Amino acid sequence: MSQSQPFDPIDPPSVDLIIQGGIILTMVEGSRPVEQGCVRIGAGRILSVDQGEIRPAGLKTLDARNGIILPGLVNAHTHTAMTLFRGFADDLPLTLWLFEKIFPAEARFLNPETVYWGTLLGCLEMIASGTTCVSDGYFFQDAAMEAFMKSGLRALVAQGVIDFPAPGIERPEENLLMGRSFLERWAGSSRRVTPGLFCHSPVTCSEKTLRGAMEISREFGVPLQTHLSETTAEVEELVSRTKERPVFYLDHIGVLGDDLIGAHGIHLDEDEIRLLADRGARLVHVPESNMKLASGTARVQDLLDAGVRVGLGTDGCASNNNLDLLEEMDTAAKAAKLFGGDPTHLGAEATLRMATVGGASVLGLDEDIGTLEPGKRADLIVVDVNQPHLQPLYNPYSTLVYSATGADVRHAVVNGKVLMEDRRFTTLDPDEIMSRVNSIAEPIRGG
């Protein structure tokens, strides 16, 4: 994916947006909060991060008073168009939920138009709740690419690959050909929205498919994504087939490396965690989906302690049921403490890092986003803390992780472009999107 090109310090771009008045959390390692901060933005990049107030003449200014300015959140694993199935098949075991409800519904109701509008609804929800970058994997992803382009969000949009008939892929033997074609159509078309591949899992994709998908991904210079060790049944099935646990199996077939992103990673043993770290593989924690489907709880603190790069994701709305990454942080931190039996596990600042610079690192974008520093892309949000449930403010990290929700986000900016100002969207029409999605939902509701 694209790397940030710092501006020329001798002849920097002119300022075209200023955000000032709030507490700045740069998320730079070892940095302290900046009171009464001011961020200057030009040509889509951060020009400066300072303390103090300026009174610009004729420049666009976002008021961050009584707010916290921080990097935009990175949703490192979701299936955005699954907003279409929010609340459709709740309170079921994963295997029943997936094979008897979700897969049949996707086969009947997914097409380019429904994926387009379902993705736009997800974009609307993520902008409103502070996500500025997303890793999306699903089907009919040409439509998703168009939706993300329209929304203004930054995204890695991955075409789904699976070894049985799937939406848009009636012949599984053509899944890699379609994946390559998707990458060829979209590679290099945008620095903000880039294509990729997503192999569903090591259980639903053969060794040949996994190898082929990784070869194609490496050819195009993009990471390969997969679901990894999400359930005990998945692990047991793979061990029965291959005599190896999932991480060792992926390593054996040449797929495990620093260009692999695994989602979930719940049922990993000590040796697998060490191997993930040794190979530089990346992992995305999705606690709410894991809890709702009773799949288990990932050993996040152990993964971080071992040196594994970990990001945070929501998964799709069919198994969460929202895309609110602020809420996901609260769940992640508390689940880590409960699972580890230690209230110091996954503290507030570490959790916020996982949702910002951690997610950026997982997606290979940490040279571009994840922290507020001169030269980086101007992806940032302002959270309004002038709310009863956010007062008094002692520690901004704790307030964001344990008290804030997506509804507290005031402004959202991506690549220097304002996507939401004072809770008003600038790129998307929420009434149109929700109306379209509700029309799509009518036949789904009827079964």
Tab-separated table of C-alpha atoms in Angstrom:
chain	number	residue	atom	x	y	z
A	1	MET	CA	0.000	0.000	0.000
A	2	SER	CA	1.078	3.602	-0.479
A	3	GLN	CA	3.751	5.135	1.708
A	4	SER	CA	3.602	8.677	3.009
A	5	GLN	CA	5.811	11.226	1.247
A	6	PRO	CA	6.671	13.972	3.747
A	7	PHE	CA	6.160	17.516	2.538
A	8	ASP	CA	9.132	19.680	1.673
A	9	PRO	CA	10.008	21.555	4.900
A	10	ILE	CA	11.511	24.403	2.854
A	11	ASP	CA	8.436	24.903	0.715
A	12	PRO	CA	5.511	23.237	2.568
A	13	PRO	CA	1.948	23.310	1.225
A	14	SER	CA	-0.224	26.227	2.281
A	15	VAL	CA	-2.636	25.683	5.160
A	16	ASP	CA	-6.194	24.959	4.056
A	17	LEU	CA	-7.725	23.534	7.265
A	18	ILE	CA	-7.177	24.230	10.948
A	19	ILE	CA	-8.489	22.217	13.897
A	20	GLN	CA	-7.968	23.916	17.217
A	21	GLY	CA	-9.048	24.301	20.805
A	22	GLY	CA	-9.046	20.727	22.072
A	23	ILE	CA	-6.716	18.298	23.818
A	24	ILE	CA	-4.493	16.583	21.237
A	25	LEU	CA	-3.529	12.931	21.621
A	26	THR	CA	-0.893	12.414	18.916
A	27	MET	CA	-0.471	8.694	19.765
A	28	VAL	CA	3.251	9.106	19.115
A	29	GLU	CA	5.175	6.765	21.428
A	30	GLY	CA	6.060	8.585	24.654
A	31	SER	CA	4.115	11.735	23.806
A	32	ARG	CA	1.934	13.597	26.298
A	33	PRO	CA	-1.482	15.185	25.674
A	34	VAL	CA	-1.283	18.691	24.208
A	35	GLU	CA	-3.649	21.138	25.898
A	36	GLN	CA	-5.354	23.793	23.766
A	37	GLY	CA	-3.897	22.196	20.669
A	38	CYS	CA	-3.890	23.325	17.077
A	39	VAL	CA	-3.448	21.093	14.016
A	40	ARG	CA	-2.654	22.753	10.681
A	41	ILE	CA	-3.454	20.806	7.517
A	42	GLY	CA	-2.510	21.413	3.891
A	43	ALA	CA	-2.724	19.326	0.698
A	44	GLY	CA	-4.212	16.439	2.651
A	45	ARG	CA	-1.342	16.235	5.135
A	46	ILE	CA	-0.618	17.398	8.661
A	47	LEU	CA	1.662	20.443	8.549
A	48	SER	CA	2.045	21.052	12.265
A	49	VAL	CA	0.791	19.969	15.690
A	50	ASP	CA	1.166	22.792	18.213
A	51	GLN	CA	-0.185	24.335	21.348
A	52	GLY	CA	-2.006	27.641	21.157
A	53	GLU	CA	-4.688	29.378	19.150
A	54	ILE	CA	-4.488	31.261	15.891
A	55	ARG	CA	-7.088	33.437	14.223
A	56	PRO	CA	-6.887	32.591	10.526
A	57	ALA	CA	-8.439	34.879	7.967
A	58	GLY	CA	-10.530	33.061	5.405
A	59	LEU	CA	-9.312	29.566	6.340
A	60	LYS	CA	-11.601	26.649	7.090
A	61	THR	CA	-11.507	26.027	10.865
A	62	LEU	CA	-13.027	23.222	12.933
A	63	ASP	CA	-13.786	24.102	16.534
A	64	ALA	CA	-12.404	21.451	18.878
A	65	ARG	CA	-13.039	23.273	22.159
A	66	ASN	CA	-14.297	20.879	24.863
A	67	GLY	CA	-13.033	18.080	22.653
A	68	ILE	CA	-10.229	15.580	22.173
A	69	ILE	CA	-8.368	15.627	18.852
A	70	LEU	CA	-6.888	12.260	17.925
A	71	PRO	CA	-6.006	10.102	14.930
A	72	GLY	CA	-8.982	8.617	13.153
A	73	LEU	CA	-9.809	5.086	14.288
A	74	VAL	CA	-8.806	2.108	12.135
A	75	ASN	CA	-11.359	-0.700	11.809
A	76	ALA	CA	-8.914	-3.417	10.778
A	77	HIS	CA	-11.474	-6.166	10.123
A	78	THR	CA	-15.056	-5.952	8.953
A	79	HIS	CA	-17.442	-6.997	6.203
A	80	THR	CA	-19.080	-3.643	5.629
A	81	ALA	CA	-22.061	-4.601	3.456
A	82	MET	CA	-23.213	-7.018	6.153
A	83	THR	CA	-25.068	-4.023	7.547
A	84	LEU	CA	-27.797	-5.579	5.373
A	85	PHE	CA	-28.022	-8.484	7.844
A	86	ARG	CA	-27.877	-6.535	11.099
A	87	GLY	CA	-30.150	-8.365	13.580
A	88	PHE	CA	-31.135	-10.915	10.935
A	89	ALA	CA	-29.828	-14.077	12.638
A	90	ASP	CA	-28.982	-13.359	16.241
A	91	ASP	CA	-28.394	-15.695	19.187
A	92	LEU	CA	-27.196	-18.706	17.185
A	93	PRO	CA	-24.014	-20.836	17.308
A	94	LEU	CA	-21.444	-19.788	14.708
A	95	THR	CA	-21.750	-22.878	12.485
A	96	LEU	CA	-25.555	-22.696	12.393
A	97	TRP	CA	-25.449	-18.894	12.032
A	98	LEU	CA	-22.995	-19.064	9.140
A	99	PHE	CA	-24.025	-22.113	7.136
A	100	GLU	CA	-27.792	-22.133	7.650
A	101	LYS	CA	-28.534	-18.407	7.880
A	102	ILE	CA	-25.828	-16.082	6.565
A	103	PHE	CA	-24.483	-18.055	3.583
A	104	PRO	CA	-28.008	-18.787	2.210
A	105	ALA	CA	-29.072	-15.146	2.713
A	106	GLU	CA	-25.941	-13.904	0.943
A	107	ALA	CA	-26.602	-16.270	-1.953
A	108	ARG	CA	-30.171	-14.960	-2.348
A	109	PHE	CA	-29.822	-11.267	-1.667
A	110	LEU	CA	-26.318	-10.098	-2.496
A	111	ASN	CA	-25.638	-8.442	-5.819
A	112	PRO	CA	-23.654	-5.372	-6.876
A	113	GLU	CA	-26.502	-2.983	-6.039
A	114	THR	CA	-27.221	-4.378	-2.574
A	115	VAL	CA	-23.507	-4.507	-1.710
A	116	TYR	CA	-23.110	-0.901	-2.858
A	117	TRP	CA	-25.890	0.438	-0.633
A	118	GLY	CA	-25.035	-1.841	2.286
A	119	THR	CA	-21.450	-0.622	2.103
A	120	LEU	CA	-22.558	3.008	2.004
A	121	LEU	CA	-24.660	2.434	5.121
A	122	GLY	CA	-21.582	1.016	6.835
A	123	CYS	CA	-19.504	3.984	5.679
A	124	LEU	CA	-22.100	6.325	7.129
A	125	GLU	CA	-22.031	4.485	10.443
A	126	MET	CA	-18.240	4.426	10.614
A	127	ILE	CA	-17.821	8.112	9.783
A	128	ALA	CA	-20.383	8.937	12.468
A	129	SER	CA	-18.510	6.873	15.074
A	130	GLY	CA	-14.956	8.006	14.388
A	131	THR	CA	-13.541	5.386	12.017
A	132	THR	CA	-11.544	6.943	9.180
A	133	CYS	CA	-9.829	3.830	7.791
A	134	VAL	CA	-11.300	0.366	7.280
A	135	SER	CA	-10.210	-3.058	6.086
A	136	ASP	CA	-13.175	-4.624	4.322
A	137	GLY	CA	-13.499	-8.151	2.954
A	138	TYR	CA	-16.607	-9.431	1.178
A	139	PHE	CA	-18.110	-10.241	-2.221
A	140	PHE	CA	-19.049	-8.053	-5.215
A	141	GLN	CA	-16.229	-5.805	-4.114
A	142	ASP	CA	-16.239	-3.683	-7.272
A	143	ALA	CA	-19.422	-2.190	-5.835
A	144	ALA	CA	-17.741	-1.762	-2.450
A	145	MET	CA	-14.805	0.033	-4.088
A	146	GLU	CA	-17.224	2.523	-5.641
A	147	ALA	CA	-18.972	3.057	-2.305
A	148	PHE	CA	-15.725	3.702	-0.428
A	149	MET	CA	-14.562	6.062	-3.162
A	150	LYS	CA	-17.778	8.048	-2.768
A	151	SER	CA	-17.678	8.087	1.029
A	152	GLY	CA	-14.253	9.680	1.425
A	153	LEU	CA	-13.053	6.986	3.857
A	154	ARG	CA	-9.632	5.371	3.552
A	155	ALA	CA	-9.991	1.645	2.892
A	156	LEU	CA	-8.356	-1.640	1.993
A	157	VAL	CA	-11.121	-3.418	0.058
A	158	ALA	CA	-10.547	-7.152	-0.348
A	159	GLN	CA	-12.332	-9.513	-2.712
A	160	GLY	CA	-13.502	-12.649	-0.939
A	161	VAL	CA	-12.022	-16.005	-2.001
A	162	ILE	CA	-13.610	-19.295	-0.920
A	163	ASP	CA	-13.685	-22.859	-2.243
A	164	PHE	CA	-17.386	-23.270	-2.782
A	165	PRO	CA	-20.004	-21.287	-4.721
A	166	ALA	CA	-20.304	-17.774	-3.319
A	167	PRO	CA	-22.028	-14.524	-4.312
A	168	GLY	CA	-20.644	-13.521	-7.692
A	169	ILE	CA	-18.466	-16.666	-7.876
A	170	GLU	CA	-20.624	-19.569	-9.055
A	171	ARG	CA	-17.600	-21.669	-10.064
A	172	PRO	CA	-15.161	-21.977	-7.147
A	173	GLU	CA	-12.372	-23.022	-9.501
A	174	GLU	CA	-12.480	-19.477	-10.872
A	175	ASN	CA	-12.093	-17.752	-7.489
A	176	LEU	CA	-8.422	-16.851	-7.947
A	177	LEU	CA	-8.962	-15.713	-11.534
A	178	MET	CA	-11.686	-13.377	-10.316
A	179	GLY	CA	-9.473	-12.194	-7.477
A	180	ARG	CA	-6.637	-11.386	-9.866
A	181	SER	CA	-9.043	-9.616	-12.199
A	182	PHE	CA	-10.312	-7.501	-9.290
A	183	LEU	CA	-6.772	-6.440	-8.400
A	184	GLU	CA	-5.947	-5.666	-12.030
A	185	ARG	CA	-9.018	-3.430	-12.368
A	186	TRP	CA	-8.364	-1.378	-9.246
A	187	ALA	CA	-4.616	-1.469	-8.534
A	188	GLY	CA	-3.178	2.039	-8.693
A	189	SER	CA	-6.557	3.708	-9.202
A	190	SER	CA	-6.471	5.490	-5.832
A	191	ARG	CA	-4.012	6.179	-3.019
A	192	ARG	CA	-6.910	6.303	-0.559
A	193	VAL	CA	-8.893	3.160	-1.495
A	194	THR	CA	-6.823	0.123	-2.448
A	195	PRO	CA	-7.768	-3.459	-3.431
A	196	GLY	CA	-6.744	-6.755	-1.853
A	197	LEU	CA	-7.745	-10.396	-1.382
A	198	PHE	CA	-9.429	-12.161	1.545
A	199	CYS	CA	-9.273	-15.963	1.814
A	200	HIS	CA	-12.214	-16.910	4.006
A	201	SER	CA	-10.308	-19.356	6.239
A	202	PRO	CA	-7.809	-22.235	6.120
A	203	VAL	CA	-10.786	-24.583	6.484
A	204	THR	CA	-12.881	-23.186	3.620
A	205	CYS	CA	-9.899	-22.574	1.314
A	206	SER	CA	-7.607	-25.354	0.113
A	207	GLU	CA	-3.828	-25.272	0.287
A	208	LYS	CA	-3.785	-24.548	-3.447
A	209	THR	CA	-6.155	-21.611	-3.011
A	210	LEU	CA	-4.251	-20.181	-0.055
A	211	ARG	CA	-0.917	-20.453	-1.873
A	212	GLY	CA	-2.357	-18.966	-5.042
A	213	ALA	CA	-3.993	-16.071	-3.212
A	214	MET	CA	-0.748	-15.249	-1.438
A	215	GLU	CA	1.238	-15.415	-4.698
A	216	ILE	CA	-1.194	-12.975	-6.327
A	217	SER	CA	-1.183	-10.689	-3.274
A	218	ARG	CA	2.613	-10.570	-3.250
A	219	GLU	CA	2.667	-9.857	-6.962
A	220	PHE	CA	0.458	-6.804	-6.385
A	221	GLY	CA	2.169	-5.796	-3.138
A	222	VAL	CA	-0.912	-6.081	-0.919
A	223	PRO	CA	-1.513	-8.108	2.264
A	224	LEU	CA	-3.602	-11.272	2.226
A	225	GLN	CA	-6.334	-11.520	4.849
A	226	THR	CA	-7.966	-14.591	6.392
A	227	HIS	CA	-10.020	-15.695	9.378
A	228	LEU	CA	-7.681	-17.547	11.737
A	229	SER	CA	-8.461	-19.920	14.623
A	230	GLU	CA	-11.901	-18.440	15.233
A	231	THR	CA	-13.472	-21.571	16.733
A	232	THR	CA	-12.322	-24.802	18.348
A	233	ALA	CA	-14.215	-26.715	15.636
A	234	GLU	CA	-12.195	-24.957	12.937
A	235	VAL	CA	-8.917	-25.763	14.682
A	236	GLU	CA	-9.893	-29.392	15.256
A	237	GLU	CA	-10.954	-29.848	11.626
A	238	LEU	CA	-7.695	-28.451	10.309
A	239	VAL	CA	-5.623	-30.561	12.717
A	240	SER	CA	-7.601	-33.625	11.596
A	241	ARG	CA	-6.870	-32.840	7.939
A	242	THR	CA	-3.266	-31.672	8.149
A	243	LYS	CA	-1.931	-32.912	11.515
A	244	GLU	CA	-0.874	-29.301	12.205
A	245	ARG	CA	-2.365	-26.434	14.149
A	246	PRO	CA	-3.503	-23.514	11.950
A	247	VAL	CA	-0.522	-21.182	12.370
A	248	PHE	CA	1.978	-24.007	11.754
A	249	TYR	CA	-0.043	-25.192	8.762
A	250	LEU	CA	0.018	-21.713	7.202
A	251	ASP	CA	3.743	-21.527	7.845
A	252	HIS	CA	4.293	-24.976	6.307
A	253	ILE	CA	2.550	-23.998	3.053
A	254	GLY	CA	4.446	-20.717	2.785
A	255	VAL	CA	1.598	-18.343	3.584
A	256	LEU	CA	2.598	-17.141	7.051
A	257	GLY	CA	4.617	-13.929	6.889
A	258	ASP	CA	4.531	-10.201	7.442
A	259	ASP	CA	2.069	-9.878	4.559
A	260	LEU	CA	-0.602	-12.048	6.204
A	261	ILE	CA	-3.382	-10.527	8.325
A	262	GLY	CA	-5.327	-12.982	10.470
A	263	ALA	CA	-8.622	-12.032	12.098
A	264	HIS	CA	-9.834	-13.418	15.449
A	265	GLY	CA	-6.871	-15.563	16.570
A	266	ILE	CA	-8.813	-16.878	19.546
A	267	HIS	CA	-7.590	-20.457	19.885
A	268	LEU	CA	-3.822	-20.017	19.624
A	269	ASP	CA	-1.369	-21.889	21.821
A	270	GLU	CA	1.947	-20.532	23.097
A	271	ASP	CA	3.950	-21.963	20.201
A	272	GLU	CA	1.589	-20.430	17.647
A	273	ILE	CA	1.837	-17.008	19.285
A	274	ARG	CA	5.641	-17.208	19.188
A	275	LEU	CA	5.580	-18.264	15.532
A	276	LEU	CA	3.248	-15.402	14.609
A	277	ALA	CA	5.703	-12.991	16.219
A	278	ASP	CA	8.745	-14.619	14.604
A	279	ARG	CA	7.213	-14.417	11.128
A	280	GLY	CA	5.920	-10.860	11.606
A	281	ALA	CA	2.340	-11.884	10.854
A	282	ARG	CA	-0.394	-9.470	11.909
A	283	LEU	CA	-3.579	-10.102	13.864
A	284	VAL	CA	-6.896	-8.294	14.311
A	285	HIS	CA	-8.837	-8.612	17.558
A	286	VAL	CA	-12.653	-8.564	17.214
A	287	PRO	CA	-13.925	-9.068	20.789
A	288	GLU	CA	-17.628	-8.271	20.462
A	289	SER	CA	-18.225	-10.674	17.582
A	290	ASN	CA	-16.176	-13.329	19.370
A	291	MET	CA	-18.283	-12.894	22.493
A	292	LYS	CA	-21.636	-12.785	20.723
A	293	LEU	CA	-20.951	-16.031	18.849
A	294	ALA	CA	-19.411	-17.560	22.010
A	295	SER	CA	-16.270	-18.330	20.014
A	296	GLY	CA	-13.971	-17.369	22.882
A	297	THR	CA	-11.647	-14.552	23.887
A	298	ALA	CA	-8.298	-13.894	22.219
A	299	ARG	CA	-5.179	-13.677	24.398
A	300	VAL	CA	-4.528	-10.084	23.414
A	301	GLN	CA	-2.094	-9.209	26.199
A	302	ASP	CA	-0.041	-12.327	25.481
A	303	LEU	CA	0.010	-11.476	21.778
A	304	LEU	CA	1.176	-7.929	22.449
A	305	ASP	CA	3.759	-9.096	24.976
A	306	ALA	CA	5.132	-11.513	22.375
A	307	GLY	CA	5.548	-8.677	19.892
A	308	VAL	CA	2.688	-9.532	17.527
A	309	ARG	CA	1.232	-6.520	15.723
A	310	VAL	CA	-2.423	-6.342	16.790
A	311	GLY	CA	-5.201	-4.111	15.485
A	312	LEU	CA	-8.853	-3.830	16.454
A	313	GLY	CA	-11.899	-4.577	14.325
A	314	THR	CA	-15.647	-4.880	14.664
A	315	ASP	CA	-16.345	-7.749	12.247
A	316	GLY	CA	-19.591	-7.426	10.299
A	317	CYS	CA	-22.896	-6.135	11.613
A	318	ALA	CA	-24.444	-9.597	11.376
A	319	SER	CA	-22.282	-10.721	14.290
A	320	ASN	CA	-21.666	-7.577	16.341
A	321	ASN	CA	-24.196	-5.675	15.594
A	322	ASN	CA	-22.529	-2.306	15.049
A	323	LEU	CA	-19.381	-0.724	13.619
A	324	ASP	CA	-18.654	1.495	16.630
A	325	LEU	CA	-14.932	1.146	17.322
A	326	LEU	CA	-15.100	3.286	20.456
A	327	GLU	CA	-17.498	0.759	21.955
A	328	GLU	CA	-15.236	-2.045	20.705
A	329	MET	CA	-12.307	-0.541	22.642
A	330	ASP	CA	-14.271	-0.638	25.886
A	331	THR	CA	-15.144	-4.292	25.321
A	332	ALA	CA	-11.591	-5.208	24.316
A	333	ALA	CA	-10.017	-3.682	27.413
A	334	LYS	CA	-12.496	-5.201	29.850
A	335	ALA	CA	-12.444	-8.653	28.241
A	336	ALA	CA	-8.630	-8.713	28.410
A	337	LYS	CA	-8.739	-7.935	32.134
A	338	LEU	CA	-11.381	-10.563	32.807
A	339	PHE	CA	-9.685	-13.246	30.720
A	340	GLY	CA	-6.274	-12.566	32.212
A	341	GLY	CA	-7.541	-12.107	35.745
A	342	ASP	CA	-5.507	-8.906	35.939
A	343	PRO	CA	-6.988	-5.360	35.934
A	344	THR	CA	-3.716	-3.980	34.530
A	345	HIS	CA	-4.025	-5.925	31.275
A	346	LEU	CA	-4.671	-3.888	28.133
A	347	GLY	CA	-4.804	-0.453	29.725
A	348	ALA	CA	-6.646	2.465	28.172
A	349	GLU	CA	-3.676	3.947	26.300
A	350	ALA	CA	-2.625	0.537	24.947
A	351	THR	CA	-6.196	-0.091	23.790
A	352	LEU	CA	-6.385	3.262	22.016
A	353	ARG	CA	-3.038	2.525	20.350
A	354	MET	CA	-4.464	-0.764	19.085
A	355	ALA	CA	-7.362	1.145	17.461
A	356	THR	CA	-5.133	3.799	15.875
A	357	VAL	CA	-1.441	3.243	15.169
A	358	GLY	CA	-1.790	-0.499	15.846
A	359	GLY	CA	-4.452	-0.872	13.185
A	360	ALA	CA	-2.445	1.292	10.794
A	361	SER	CA	0.568	-0.986	11.306
A	362	VAL	CA	-1.511	-4.111	10.705
A	363	LEU	CA	-2.715	-2.686	7.376
A	364	GLY	CA	0.766	-1.531	6.395
A	365	LEU	CA	-0.245	2.121	6.624
A	366	ASP	CA	1.673	3.299	9.668
A	367	GLU	CA	3.899	5.511	7.499
A	368	ASP	CA	0.725	7.294	6.387
A	369	ILE	CA	-1.701	7.318	9.310
A	370	GLY	CA	-2.225	6.265	12.938
A	371	THR	CA	-0.455	9.173	14.640
A	372	LEU	CA	-0.720	12.957	14.364
A	373	GLU	CA	2.668	14.083	13.051
A	374	PRO	CA	3.809	16.546	10.393
A	375	GLY	CA	3.963	14.855	7.015
A	376	LYS	CA	1.361	12.213	7.737
A	377	ARG	CA	-2.004	12.036	6.042
A	378	ALA	CA	-4.573	14.204	7.772
A	379	ASP	CA	-6.937	11.507	9.068
A	380	LEU	CA	-8.281	12.633	12.441
A	381	ILE	CA	-11.379	13.019	14.543
A	382	VAL	CA	-12.661	15.230	17.346
A	383	VAL	CA	-14.599	13.670	20.223
A	384	ASP	CA	-16.901	16.035	22.138
A	385	VAL	CA	-16.293	15.534	25.868
A	386	ASN	CA	-18.725	18.221	26.966
A	387	GLN	CA	-21.218	15.486	27.843
A	388	PRO	CA	-22.512	14.328	31.253
A	389	HIS	CA	-21.125	10.805	30.795
A	390	LEU	CA	-17.667	12.181	29.932
A	391	GLN	CA	-17.242	14.567	32.858
A	392	PRO	CA	-15.144	15.208	34.842
A	393	LEU	CA	-12.129	14.607	32.582
A	394	TYR	CA	-9.062	13.294	34.419
A	395	ASN	CA	-7.433	11.041	31.849
A	396	PRO	CA	-8.343	11.489	28.163
A	397	TYR	CA	-7.270	7.946	27.264
A	398	SER	CA	-9.510	6.419	29.929
A	399	THR	CA	-12.388	8.706	29.015
A	400	LEU	CA	-12.233	7.645	25.362
A	401	VAL	CA	-11.883	3.917	26.040
A	402	TYR	CA	-14.233	3.420	28.986
A	403	SER	CA	-16.822	6.192	28.654
A	404	ALA	CA	-17.119	7.515	25.091
A	405	THR	CA	-19.245	6.077	22.285
A	406	GLY	CA	-19.429	6.765	18.583
A	407	ALA	CA	-22.240	9.243	19.179
A	408	ASP	CA	-19.731	11.551	20.877
A	409	VAL	CA	-17.686	12.124	17.699
A	410	ARG	CA	-18.101	15.730	16.555
A	411	HIS	CA	-15.856	16.018	13.475
A	412	ALA	CA	-14.212	13.519	11.109
A	413	VAL	CA	-11.497	14.319	8.564
A	414	VAL	CA	-9.816	12.010	6.032
A	415	ASN	CA	-6.947	13.066	3.802
A	416	GLY	CA	-7.609	16.649	4.855
A	417	LYS	CA	-11.229	16.498	3.682
A	418	VAL	CA	-14.009	17.052	6.215
A	419	LEU	CA	-16.409	14.092	6.070
A	420	MET	CA	-18.469	15.131	9.094
A	421	GLU	CA	-18.704	18.536	10.750
A	422	ASP	CA	-20.721	19.009	13.912
A	423	ARG	CA	-22.405	15.639	13.231
A	424	ARG	CA	-23.434	16.708	9.707
A	425	PHE	CA	-22.209	14.547	6.827
A	426	THR	CA	-20.557	16.263	3.886
A	427	THR	CA	-20.082	13.401	1.392
A	428	LEU	CA	-23.079	11.130	1.985
A	429	ASP	CA	-26.857	11.565	2.157
A	430	PRO	CA	-28.037	9.532	5.175
A	431	ASP	CA	-31.734	9.757	4.285
A	432	GLU	CA	-31.169	8.348	0.808
A	433	ILE	CA	-28.870	5.581	2.027
A	434	MET	CA	-31.159	4.407	4.821
A	435	SER	CA	-34.178	4.515	2.529
A	436	ARG	CA	-32.423	2.375	-0.076
A	437	VAL	CA	-31.223	-0.148	2.497
A	438	ASN	CA	-34.687	-0.456	4.046
A	439	SER	CA	-36.087	-1.214	0.598
A	440	ILE	CA	-33.437	-3.910	0.160
A	441	ALA	CA	-34.313	-5.304	3.602
A	442	GLU	CA	-37.980	-5.913	2.776
A	443	PRO	CA	-37.499	-9.246	0.947
A	444	ILE	CA	-34.810	-10.284	3.471
A	445	ARG	CA	-37.270	-9.622	6.268
A	446	GLY	CA	-39.861	-11.754	4.469
A	447	GLY	CA	-37.432	-14.643	4.301
